[in-house]
mmCIF file of C-alpha atoms in Angstrom:
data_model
loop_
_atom_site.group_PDB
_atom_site.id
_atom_site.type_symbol
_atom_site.label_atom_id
_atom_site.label_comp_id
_atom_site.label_asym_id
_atom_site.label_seq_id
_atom_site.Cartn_x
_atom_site.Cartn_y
_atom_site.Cartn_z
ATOM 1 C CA UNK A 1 44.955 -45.623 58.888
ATOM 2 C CA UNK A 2 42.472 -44.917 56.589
ATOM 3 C CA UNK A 3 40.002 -46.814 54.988
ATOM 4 C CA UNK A 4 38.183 -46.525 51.169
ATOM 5 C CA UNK A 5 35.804 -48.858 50.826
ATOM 6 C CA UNK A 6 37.633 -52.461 51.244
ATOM 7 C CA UNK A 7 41.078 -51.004 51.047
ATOM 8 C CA UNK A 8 43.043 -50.031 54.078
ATOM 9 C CA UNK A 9 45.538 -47.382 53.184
ATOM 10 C CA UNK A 10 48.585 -47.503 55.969
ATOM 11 C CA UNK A 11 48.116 -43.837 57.021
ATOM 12 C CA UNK A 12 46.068 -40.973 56.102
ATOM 13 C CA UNK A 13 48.525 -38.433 53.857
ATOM 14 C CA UNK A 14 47.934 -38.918 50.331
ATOM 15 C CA UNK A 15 48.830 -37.094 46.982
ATOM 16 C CA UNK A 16 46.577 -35.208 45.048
ATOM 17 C CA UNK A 17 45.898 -35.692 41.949
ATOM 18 C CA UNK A 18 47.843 -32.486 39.654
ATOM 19 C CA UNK A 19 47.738 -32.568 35.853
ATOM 20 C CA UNK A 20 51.433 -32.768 34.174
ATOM 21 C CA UNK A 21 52.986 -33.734 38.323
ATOM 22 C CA UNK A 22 51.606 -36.714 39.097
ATOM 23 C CA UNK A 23 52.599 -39.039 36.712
ATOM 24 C CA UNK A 24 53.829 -42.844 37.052
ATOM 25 C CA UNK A 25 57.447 -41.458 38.052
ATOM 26 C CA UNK A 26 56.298 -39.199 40.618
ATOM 27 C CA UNK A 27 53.836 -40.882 42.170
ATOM 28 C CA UNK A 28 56.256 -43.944 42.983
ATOM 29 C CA UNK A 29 58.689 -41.677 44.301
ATOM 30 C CA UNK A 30 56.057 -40.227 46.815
ATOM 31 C CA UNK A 31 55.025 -43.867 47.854
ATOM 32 C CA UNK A 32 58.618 -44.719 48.503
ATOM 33 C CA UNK A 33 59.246 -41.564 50.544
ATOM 34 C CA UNK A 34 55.751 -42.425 52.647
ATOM 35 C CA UNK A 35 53.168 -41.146 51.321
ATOM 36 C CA UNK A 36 49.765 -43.270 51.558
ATOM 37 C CA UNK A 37 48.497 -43.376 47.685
ATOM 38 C CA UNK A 38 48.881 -40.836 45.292
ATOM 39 C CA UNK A 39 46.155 -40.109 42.514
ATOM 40 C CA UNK A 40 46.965 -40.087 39.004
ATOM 41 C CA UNK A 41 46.624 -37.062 36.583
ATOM 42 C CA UNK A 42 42.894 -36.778 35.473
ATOM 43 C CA UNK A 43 42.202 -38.561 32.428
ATOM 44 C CA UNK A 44 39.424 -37.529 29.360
ATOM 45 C CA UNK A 45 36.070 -39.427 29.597
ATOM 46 C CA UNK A 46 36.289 -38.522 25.810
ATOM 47 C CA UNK A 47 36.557 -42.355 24.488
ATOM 48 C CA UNK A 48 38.712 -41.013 21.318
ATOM 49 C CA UNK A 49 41.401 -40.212 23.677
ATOM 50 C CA UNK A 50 41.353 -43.418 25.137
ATOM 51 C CA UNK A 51 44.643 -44.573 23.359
ATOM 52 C CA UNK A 52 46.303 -41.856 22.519
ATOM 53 C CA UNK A 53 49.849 -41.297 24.038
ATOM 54 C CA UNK A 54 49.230 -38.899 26.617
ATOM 55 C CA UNK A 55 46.298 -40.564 27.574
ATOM 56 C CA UNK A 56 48.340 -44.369 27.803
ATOM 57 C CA UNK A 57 51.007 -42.499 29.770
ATOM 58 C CA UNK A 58 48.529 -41.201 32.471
ATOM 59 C CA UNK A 59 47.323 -44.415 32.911
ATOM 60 C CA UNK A 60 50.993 -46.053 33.329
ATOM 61 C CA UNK A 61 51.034 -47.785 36.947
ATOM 62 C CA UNK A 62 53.498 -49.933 39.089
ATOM 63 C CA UNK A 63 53.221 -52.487 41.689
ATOM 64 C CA UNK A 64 55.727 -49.417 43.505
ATOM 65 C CA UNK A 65 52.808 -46.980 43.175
ATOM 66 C CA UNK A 66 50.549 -48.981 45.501
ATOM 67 C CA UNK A 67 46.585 -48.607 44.938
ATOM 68 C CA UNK A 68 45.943 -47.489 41.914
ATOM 69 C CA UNK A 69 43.427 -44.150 42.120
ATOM 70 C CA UNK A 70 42.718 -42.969 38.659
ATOM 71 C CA UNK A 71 40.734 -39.604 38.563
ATOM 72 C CA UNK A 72 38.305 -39.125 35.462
ATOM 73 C CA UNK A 73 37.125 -35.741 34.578
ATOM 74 C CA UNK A 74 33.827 -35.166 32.145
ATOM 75 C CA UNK A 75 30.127 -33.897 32.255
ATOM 76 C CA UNK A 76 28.132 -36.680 30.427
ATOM 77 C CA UNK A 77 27.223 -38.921 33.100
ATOM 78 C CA UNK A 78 26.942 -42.026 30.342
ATOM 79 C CA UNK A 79 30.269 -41.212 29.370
ATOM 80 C CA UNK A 80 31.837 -40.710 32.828
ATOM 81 C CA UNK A 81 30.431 -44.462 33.538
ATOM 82 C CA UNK A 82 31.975 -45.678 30.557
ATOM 83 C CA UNK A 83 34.990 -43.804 31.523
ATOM 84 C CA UNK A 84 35.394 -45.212 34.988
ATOM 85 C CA UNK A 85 34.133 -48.788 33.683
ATOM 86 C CA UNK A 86 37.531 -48.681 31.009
ATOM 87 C CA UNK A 87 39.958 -47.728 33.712
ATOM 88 C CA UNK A 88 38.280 -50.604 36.517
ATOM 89 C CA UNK A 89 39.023 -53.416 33.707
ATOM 90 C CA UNK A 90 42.273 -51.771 33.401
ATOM 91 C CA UNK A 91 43.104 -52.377 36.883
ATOM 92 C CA UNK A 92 42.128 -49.294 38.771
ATOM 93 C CA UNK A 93 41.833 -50.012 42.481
ATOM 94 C CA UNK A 94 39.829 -47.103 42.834
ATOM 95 C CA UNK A 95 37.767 -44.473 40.604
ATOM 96 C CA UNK A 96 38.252 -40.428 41.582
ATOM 97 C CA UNK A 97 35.847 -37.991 39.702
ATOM 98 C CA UNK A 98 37.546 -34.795 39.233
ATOM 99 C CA UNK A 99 35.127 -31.620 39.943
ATOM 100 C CA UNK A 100 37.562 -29.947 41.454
ATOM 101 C CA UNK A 101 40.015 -28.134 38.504
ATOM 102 C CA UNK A 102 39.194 -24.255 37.998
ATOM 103 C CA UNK A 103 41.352 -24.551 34.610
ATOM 104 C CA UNK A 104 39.749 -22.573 32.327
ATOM 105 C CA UNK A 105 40.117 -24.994 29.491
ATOM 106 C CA UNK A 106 38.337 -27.979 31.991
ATOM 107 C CA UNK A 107 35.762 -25.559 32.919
ATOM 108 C CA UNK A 108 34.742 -24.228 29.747
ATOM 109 C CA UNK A 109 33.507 -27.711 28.714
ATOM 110 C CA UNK A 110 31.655 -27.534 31.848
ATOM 111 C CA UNK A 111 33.584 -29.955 34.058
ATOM 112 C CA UNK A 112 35.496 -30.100 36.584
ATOM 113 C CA UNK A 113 34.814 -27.339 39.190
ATOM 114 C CA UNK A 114 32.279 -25.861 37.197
ATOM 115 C CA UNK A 115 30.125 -29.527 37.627
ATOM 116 C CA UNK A 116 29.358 -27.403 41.229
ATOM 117 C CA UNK A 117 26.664 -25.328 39.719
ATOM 118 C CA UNK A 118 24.421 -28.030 38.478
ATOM 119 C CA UNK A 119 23.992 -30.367 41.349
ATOM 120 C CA UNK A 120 21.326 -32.500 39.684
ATOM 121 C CA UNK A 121 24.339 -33.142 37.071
ATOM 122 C CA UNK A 122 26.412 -33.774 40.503
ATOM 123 C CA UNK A 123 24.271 -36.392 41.469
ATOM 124 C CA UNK A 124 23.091 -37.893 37.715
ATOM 125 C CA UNK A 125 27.304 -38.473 36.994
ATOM 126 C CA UNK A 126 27.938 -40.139 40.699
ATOM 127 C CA UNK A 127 24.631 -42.122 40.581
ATOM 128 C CA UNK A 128 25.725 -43.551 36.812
ATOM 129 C CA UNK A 129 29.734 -44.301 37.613
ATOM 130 C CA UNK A 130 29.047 -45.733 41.098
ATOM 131 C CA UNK A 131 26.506 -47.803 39.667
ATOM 132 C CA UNK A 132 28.640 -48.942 36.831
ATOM 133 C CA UNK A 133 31.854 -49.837 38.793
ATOM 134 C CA UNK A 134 32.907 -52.530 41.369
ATOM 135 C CA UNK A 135 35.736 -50.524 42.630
ATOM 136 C CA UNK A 136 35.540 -47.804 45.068
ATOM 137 C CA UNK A 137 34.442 -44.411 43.933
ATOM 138 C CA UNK A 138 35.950 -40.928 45.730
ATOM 139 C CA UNK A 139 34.974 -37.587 44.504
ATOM 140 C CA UNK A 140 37.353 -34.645 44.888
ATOM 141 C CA UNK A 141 35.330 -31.347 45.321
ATOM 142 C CA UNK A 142 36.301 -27.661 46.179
ATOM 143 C CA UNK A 143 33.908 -25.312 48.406
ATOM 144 C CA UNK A 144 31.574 -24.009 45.848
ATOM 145 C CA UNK A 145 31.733 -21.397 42.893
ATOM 146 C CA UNK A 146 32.572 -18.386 44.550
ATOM 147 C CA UNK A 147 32.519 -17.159 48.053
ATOM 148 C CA UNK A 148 29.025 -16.561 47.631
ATOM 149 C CA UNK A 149 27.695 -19.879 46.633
ATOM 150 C CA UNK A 150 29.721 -22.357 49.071
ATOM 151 C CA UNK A 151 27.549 -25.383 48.207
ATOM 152 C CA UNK A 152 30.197 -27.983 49.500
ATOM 153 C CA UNK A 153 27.913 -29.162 52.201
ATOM 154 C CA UNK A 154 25.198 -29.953 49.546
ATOM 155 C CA UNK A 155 27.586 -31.806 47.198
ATOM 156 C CA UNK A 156 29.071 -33.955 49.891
ATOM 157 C CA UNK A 157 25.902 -35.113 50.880
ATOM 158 C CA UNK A 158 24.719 -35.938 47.534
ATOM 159 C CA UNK A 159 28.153 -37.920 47.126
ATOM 160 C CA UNK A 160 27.351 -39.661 50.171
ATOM 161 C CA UNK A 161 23.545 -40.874 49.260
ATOM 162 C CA UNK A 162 25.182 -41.803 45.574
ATOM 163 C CA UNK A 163 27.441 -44.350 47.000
ATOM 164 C CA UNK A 164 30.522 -42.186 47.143
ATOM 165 C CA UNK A 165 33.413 -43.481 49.768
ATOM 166 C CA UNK A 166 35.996 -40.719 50.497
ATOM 167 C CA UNK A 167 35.963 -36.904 49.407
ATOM 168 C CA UNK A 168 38.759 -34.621 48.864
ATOM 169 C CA UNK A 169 37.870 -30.925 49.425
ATOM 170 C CA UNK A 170 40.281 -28.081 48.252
ATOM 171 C CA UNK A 171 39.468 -25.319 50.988
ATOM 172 C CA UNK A 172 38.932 -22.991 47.930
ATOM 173 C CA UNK A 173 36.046 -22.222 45.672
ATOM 174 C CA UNK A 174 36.063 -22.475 42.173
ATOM 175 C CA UNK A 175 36.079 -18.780 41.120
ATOM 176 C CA UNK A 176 39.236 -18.505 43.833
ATOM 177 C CA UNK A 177 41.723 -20.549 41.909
ATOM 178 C CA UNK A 178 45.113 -20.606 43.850
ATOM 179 C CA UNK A 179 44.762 -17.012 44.921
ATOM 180 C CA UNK A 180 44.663 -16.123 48.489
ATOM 181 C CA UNK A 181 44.456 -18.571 51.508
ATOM 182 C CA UNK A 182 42.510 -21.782 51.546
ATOM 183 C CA UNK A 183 39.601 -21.533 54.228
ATOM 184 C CA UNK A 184 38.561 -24.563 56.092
ATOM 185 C CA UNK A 185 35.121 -23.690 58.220
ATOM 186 C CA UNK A 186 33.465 -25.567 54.801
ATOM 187 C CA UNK A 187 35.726 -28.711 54.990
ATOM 188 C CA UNK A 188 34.776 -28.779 58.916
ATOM 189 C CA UNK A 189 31.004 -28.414 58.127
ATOM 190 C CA UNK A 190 31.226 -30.871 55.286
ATOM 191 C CA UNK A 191 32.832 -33.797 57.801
ATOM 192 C CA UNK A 192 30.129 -32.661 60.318
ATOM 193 C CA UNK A 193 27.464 -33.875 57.474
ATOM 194 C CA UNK A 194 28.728 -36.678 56.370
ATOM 195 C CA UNK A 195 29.808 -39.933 57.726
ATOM 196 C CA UNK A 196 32.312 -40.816 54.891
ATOM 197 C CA UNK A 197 35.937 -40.297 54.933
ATOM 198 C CA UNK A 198 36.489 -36.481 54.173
ATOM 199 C CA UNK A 199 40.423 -35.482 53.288
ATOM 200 C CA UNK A 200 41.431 -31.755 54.144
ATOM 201 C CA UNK A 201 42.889 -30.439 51.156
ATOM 202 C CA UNK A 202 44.606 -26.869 50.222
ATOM 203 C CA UNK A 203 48.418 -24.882 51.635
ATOM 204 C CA UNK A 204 49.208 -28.106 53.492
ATOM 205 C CA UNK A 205 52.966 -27.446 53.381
ATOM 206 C CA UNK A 206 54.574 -28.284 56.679
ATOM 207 C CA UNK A 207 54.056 -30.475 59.509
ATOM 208 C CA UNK A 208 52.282 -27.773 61.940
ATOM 209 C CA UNK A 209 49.724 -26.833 58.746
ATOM 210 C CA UNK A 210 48.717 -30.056 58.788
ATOM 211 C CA UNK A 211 48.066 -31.003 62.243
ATOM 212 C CA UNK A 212 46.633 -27.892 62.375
ATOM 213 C CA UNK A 213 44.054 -27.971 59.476
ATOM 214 C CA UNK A 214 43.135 -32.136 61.116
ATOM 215 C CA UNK A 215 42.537 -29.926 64.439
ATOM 216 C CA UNK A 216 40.623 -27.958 62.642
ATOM 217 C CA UNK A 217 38.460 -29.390 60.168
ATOM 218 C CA UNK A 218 38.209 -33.131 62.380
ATOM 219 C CA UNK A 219 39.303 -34.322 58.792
ATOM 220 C CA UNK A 220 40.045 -38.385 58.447
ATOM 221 C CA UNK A 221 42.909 -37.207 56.607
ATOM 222 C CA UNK A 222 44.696 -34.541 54.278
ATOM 223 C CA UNK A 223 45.619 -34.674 50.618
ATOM 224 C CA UNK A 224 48.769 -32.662 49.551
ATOM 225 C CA UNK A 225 48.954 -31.016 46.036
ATOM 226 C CA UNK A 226 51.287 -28.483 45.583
ATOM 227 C CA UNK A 227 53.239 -28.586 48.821
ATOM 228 C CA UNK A 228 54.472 -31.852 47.433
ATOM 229 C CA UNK A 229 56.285 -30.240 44.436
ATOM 230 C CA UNK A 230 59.992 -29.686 45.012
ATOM 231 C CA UNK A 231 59.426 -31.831 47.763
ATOM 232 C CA UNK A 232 58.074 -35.394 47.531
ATOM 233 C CA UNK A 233 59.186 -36.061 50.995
ATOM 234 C CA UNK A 234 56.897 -33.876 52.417
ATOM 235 C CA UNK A 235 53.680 -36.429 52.415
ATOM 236 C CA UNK A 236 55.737 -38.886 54.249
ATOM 237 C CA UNK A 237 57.531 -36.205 56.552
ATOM 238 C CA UNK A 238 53.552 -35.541 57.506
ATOM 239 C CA UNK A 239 52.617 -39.160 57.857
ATOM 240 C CA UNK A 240 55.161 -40.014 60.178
ATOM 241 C CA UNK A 241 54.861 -37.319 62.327
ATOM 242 C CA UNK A 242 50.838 -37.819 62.359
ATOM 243 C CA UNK A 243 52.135 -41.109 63.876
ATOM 244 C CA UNK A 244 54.032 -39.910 66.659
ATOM 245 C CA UNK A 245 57.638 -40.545 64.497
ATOM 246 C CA UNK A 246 60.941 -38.892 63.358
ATOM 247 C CA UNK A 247 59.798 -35.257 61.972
ATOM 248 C CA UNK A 248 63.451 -34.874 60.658
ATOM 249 C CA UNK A 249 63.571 -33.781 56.572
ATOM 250 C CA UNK A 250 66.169 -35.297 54.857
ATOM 251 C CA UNK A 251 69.400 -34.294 54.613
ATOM 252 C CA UNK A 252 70.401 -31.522 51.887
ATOM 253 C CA UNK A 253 72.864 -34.205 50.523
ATOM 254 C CA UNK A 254 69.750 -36.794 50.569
ATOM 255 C CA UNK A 255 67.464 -34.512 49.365
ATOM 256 C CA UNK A 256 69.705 -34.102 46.336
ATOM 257 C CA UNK A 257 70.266 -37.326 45.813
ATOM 258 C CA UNK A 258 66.650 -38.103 45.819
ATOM 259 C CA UNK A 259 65.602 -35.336 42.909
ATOM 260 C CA UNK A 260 68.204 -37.021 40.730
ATOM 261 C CA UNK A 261 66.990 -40.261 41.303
ATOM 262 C CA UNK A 262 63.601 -38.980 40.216
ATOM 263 C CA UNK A 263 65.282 -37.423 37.046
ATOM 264 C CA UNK A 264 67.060 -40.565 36.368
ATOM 265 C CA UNK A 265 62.912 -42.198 36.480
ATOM 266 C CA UNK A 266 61.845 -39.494 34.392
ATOM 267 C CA UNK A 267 64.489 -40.094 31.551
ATOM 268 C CA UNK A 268 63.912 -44.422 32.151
ATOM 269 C CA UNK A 269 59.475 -43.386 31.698
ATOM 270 C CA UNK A 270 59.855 -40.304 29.293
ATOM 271 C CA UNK A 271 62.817 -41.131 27.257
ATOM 272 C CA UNK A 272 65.909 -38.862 27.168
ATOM 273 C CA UNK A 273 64.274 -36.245 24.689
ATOM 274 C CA UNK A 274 61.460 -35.401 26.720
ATOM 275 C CA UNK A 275 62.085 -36.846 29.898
ATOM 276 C CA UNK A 276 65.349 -33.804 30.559
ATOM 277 C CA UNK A 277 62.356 -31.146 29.652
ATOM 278 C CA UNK A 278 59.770 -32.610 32.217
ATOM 279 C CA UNK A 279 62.708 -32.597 34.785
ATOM 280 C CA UNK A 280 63.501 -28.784 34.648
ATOM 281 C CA UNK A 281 60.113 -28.140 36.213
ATOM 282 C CA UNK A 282 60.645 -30.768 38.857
ATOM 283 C CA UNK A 283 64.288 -29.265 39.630
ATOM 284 C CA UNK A 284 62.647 -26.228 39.231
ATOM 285 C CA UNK A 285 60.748 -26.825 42.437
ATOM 286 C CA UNK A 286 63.208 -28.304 44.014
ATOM 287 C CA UNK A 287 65.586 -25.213 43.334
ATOM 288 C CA UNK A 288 63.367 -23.054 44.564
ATOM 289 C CA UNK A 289 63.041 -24.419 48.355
ATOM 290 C CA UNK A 290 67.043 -24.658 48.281
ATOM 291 C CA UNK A 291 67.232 -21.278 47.723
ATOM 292 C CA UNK A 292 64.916 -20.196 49.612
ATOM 293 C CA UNK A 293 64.609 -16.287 50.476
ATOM 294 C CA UNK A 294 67.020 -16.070 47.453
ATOM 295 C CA UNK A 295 65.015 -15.572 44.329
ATOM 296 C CA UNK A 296 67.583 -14.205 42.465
ATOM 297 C CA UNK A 297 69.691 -17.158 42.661
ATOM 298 C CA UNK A 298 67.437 -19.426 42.252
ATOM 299 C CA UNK A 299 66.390 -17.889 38.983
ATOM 300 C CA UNK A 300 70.199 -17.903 37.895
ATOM 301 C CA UNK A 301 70.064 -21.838 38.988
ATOM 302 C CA UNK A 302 67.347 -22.712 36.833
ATOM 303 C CA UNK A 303 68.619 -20.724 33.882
ATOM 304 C CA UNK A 304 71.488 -22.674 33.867
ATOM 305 C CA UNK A 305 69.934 -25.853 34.542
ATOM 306 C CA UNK A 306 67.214 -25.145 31.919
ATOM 307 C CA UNK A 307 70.060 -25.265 29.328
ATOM 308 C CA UNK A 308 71.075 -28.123 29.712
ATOM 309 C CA UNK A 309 69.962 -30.794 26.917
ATOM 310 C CA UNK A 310 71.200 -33.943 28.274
ATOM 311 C CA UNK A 311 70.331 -35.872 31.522
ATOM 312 C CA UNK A 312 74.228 -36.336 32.778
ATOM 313 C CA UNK A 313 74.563 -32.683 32.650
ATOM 314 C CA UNK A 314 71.623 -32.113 34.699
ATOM 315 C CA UNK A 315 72.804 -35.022 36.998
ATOM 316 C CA UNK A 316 75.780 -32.813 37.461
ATOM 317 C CA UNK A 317 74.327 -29.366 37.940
ATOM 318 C CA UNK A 318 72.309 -30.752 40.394
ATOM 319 C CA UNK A 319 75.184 -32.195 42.262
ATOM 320 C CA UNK A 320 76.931 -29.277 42.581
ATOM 321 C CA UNK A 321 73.909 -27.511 43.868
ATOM 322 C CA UNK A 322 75.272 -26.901 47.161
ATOM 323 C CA UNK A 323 78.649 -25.163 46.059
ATOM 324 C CA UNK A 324 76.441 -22.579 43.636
ATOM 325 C CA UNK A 325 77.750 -19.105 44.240
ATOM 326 C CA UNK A 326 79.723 -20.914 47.184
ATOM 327 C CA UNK A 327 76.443 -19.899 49.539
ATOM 328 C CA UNK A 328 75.308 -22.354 52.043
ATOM 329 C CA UNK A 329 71.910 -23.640 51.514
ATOM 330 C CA UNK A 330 68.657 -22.495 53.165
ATOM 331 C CA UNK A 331 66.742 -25.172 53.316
ATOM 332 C CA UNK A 332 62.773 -25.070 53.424
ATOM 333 C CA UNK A 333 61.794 -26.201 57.338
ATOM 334 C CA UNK A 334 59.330 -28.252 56.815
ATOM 335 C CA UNK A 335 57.984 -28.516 60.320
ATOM 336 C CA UNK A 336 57.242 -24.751 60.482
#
């Protein structure tokens, strides 16, 4: 188990937050297949985006979702506060503070990952929303700017004196992006200095990676981000097998019918119009661990798929996945 504050989350695999992935739809799917809590997308301190559309949606929760994390991304510490104070009254369980994103257009408005070089800023925005809130506050992180200036240590110990309760640290630095493979001497030193929770974060794709990066690091936990996509199972696959269970995927026949359940949630959130163009990058995902070691046909899969303009089509693409090119399936083994 692992604990945030006052909550007690049943085990210690939870779903990072990803911009345009973890919506409403998604995360509920991940909590049903296991998962502990998933984040939501990050959401604008910028008060004028409050209530627009995009914004409402990214805020959309379920009793199904569980806790009810809401990351918040910004650089005015006053406006962070307010931020975090809007989402508590809206009935977040907990408050994350994004300064983890390398996007260019998050950085550029110096937040997110780029909050790393300024660590009076660091501690001025944690002081001001932990201060401000009632709820819990986590802070998700990555190493430092660039391999030079690794300054995760420094940060988590800042977010510890401020009041923080859990951090999340991508084993990458900012300048690093996705490239390469995610170190994690800097997540080990960081739980060594810090007596908060501290989740292990970065290539967790299978059941060995993780046990291997808890080994590791001594993290209370890991946070899955893109190993996730294609694959919602995949937290819960982890979780149980953390806990001594069943480290059996599911079928290919349940796997299926899971990603058109999702699509079927997607079309029921999103409406038909947009919901069937959200799903082709989901499917897309999903496609791509089916045909695994078979690029070329899973490009062909998707191009077809990506055609298709209504939802009962894609239900029935999808169905037929198996019998495509009348191949047998190469499923992704998620315990390697």
């Amino acid at each position: 188990m692992l604990k945030i504050g006052h909550h007690t989350l049943p085990n210690n695999v939870v779903v990072a937050p990803m911009a345009g992935v973890t919506d409403r739809p998604f995360r509920e799917l991940c909590l049903d297949l296991g998962a502990a809590m998933a984040v939501s997308e990050m959401i604008s301190d910028d008060p004028e985006l409050a209530q627009s559309r995009k914004t409402r949606l990214r805020r959309e929760h379920s009793p199904r979702a569980a806790l009810r994390s809401v990351q918040i991304v910004g650089n005015d510490p006053e406006r962070m506060a307010a931020a975090a104070l809007r989402n508590a009254k809206d009935g977040a369980d907990i408050i994350d503070i994004n300064m983890g994103c390398p996007a260019k257009k998050v950085c550029k408005k110096a937040a997110g990952s780029a909050l790393l070089g300024d660590e009076a800023l660091v501690t001025a925005i944690l002081e001001a929303v932990v201060s401000t809130v009632s709820v819990p506050v986590t802070l998700k992180i990555r190493t430092g700017l660039d391999r030079s200036r690794r300054n995760g240590v420094r940060i988590a110990k800042i977010a510890e004196d401020a009041g923080v309760q859990m951090l999340a640290v991508h084993g990458r630095t900012r300048a690093d992006k996705f490239a390469g493979d995610a170190e994690y001497h800097t997540i080990e030193q960081i739980v060594d200095a810090v007596t908060i929770p501290v989740l292990a974060n970065g290539d967790i794709n299978s059941i060995t990676r993780a046990r291997r990066v808890l080994e590791t690091t001594g993290a209370a936990g890991v946070m899955i981000g893109r190993g996730a996509q294609g694959q919602p199972w995949l937290p819960g696959m982890i979780a149980r097998a953390l806990r001594g269970q069943s480290t059996a995927a599911p079928s290919p026949e349940t796997q299926v019918q899971i990603i058109q359940g999702h699509l079927l949630e997607l079309i029921a959130f999103y409406g038909e119009f947009m919901g069937t163009k959200i799903a082709r990058k989901h499917v897309g995902w999903f496609a791509d661990g089916w045909f695994t070691n078979e690029p070329t046909t899973a490009r062909r899969w998707k191009q077809q798929f990506n055609r298709l303009d209504h939802y009962k089509d894609q239900l029935e693409h999808l169905a037929h996945i198996q019998h495509f090119n009348h191949r047998t399936p190469r499923i992704i083994s998620l315990a390697a």
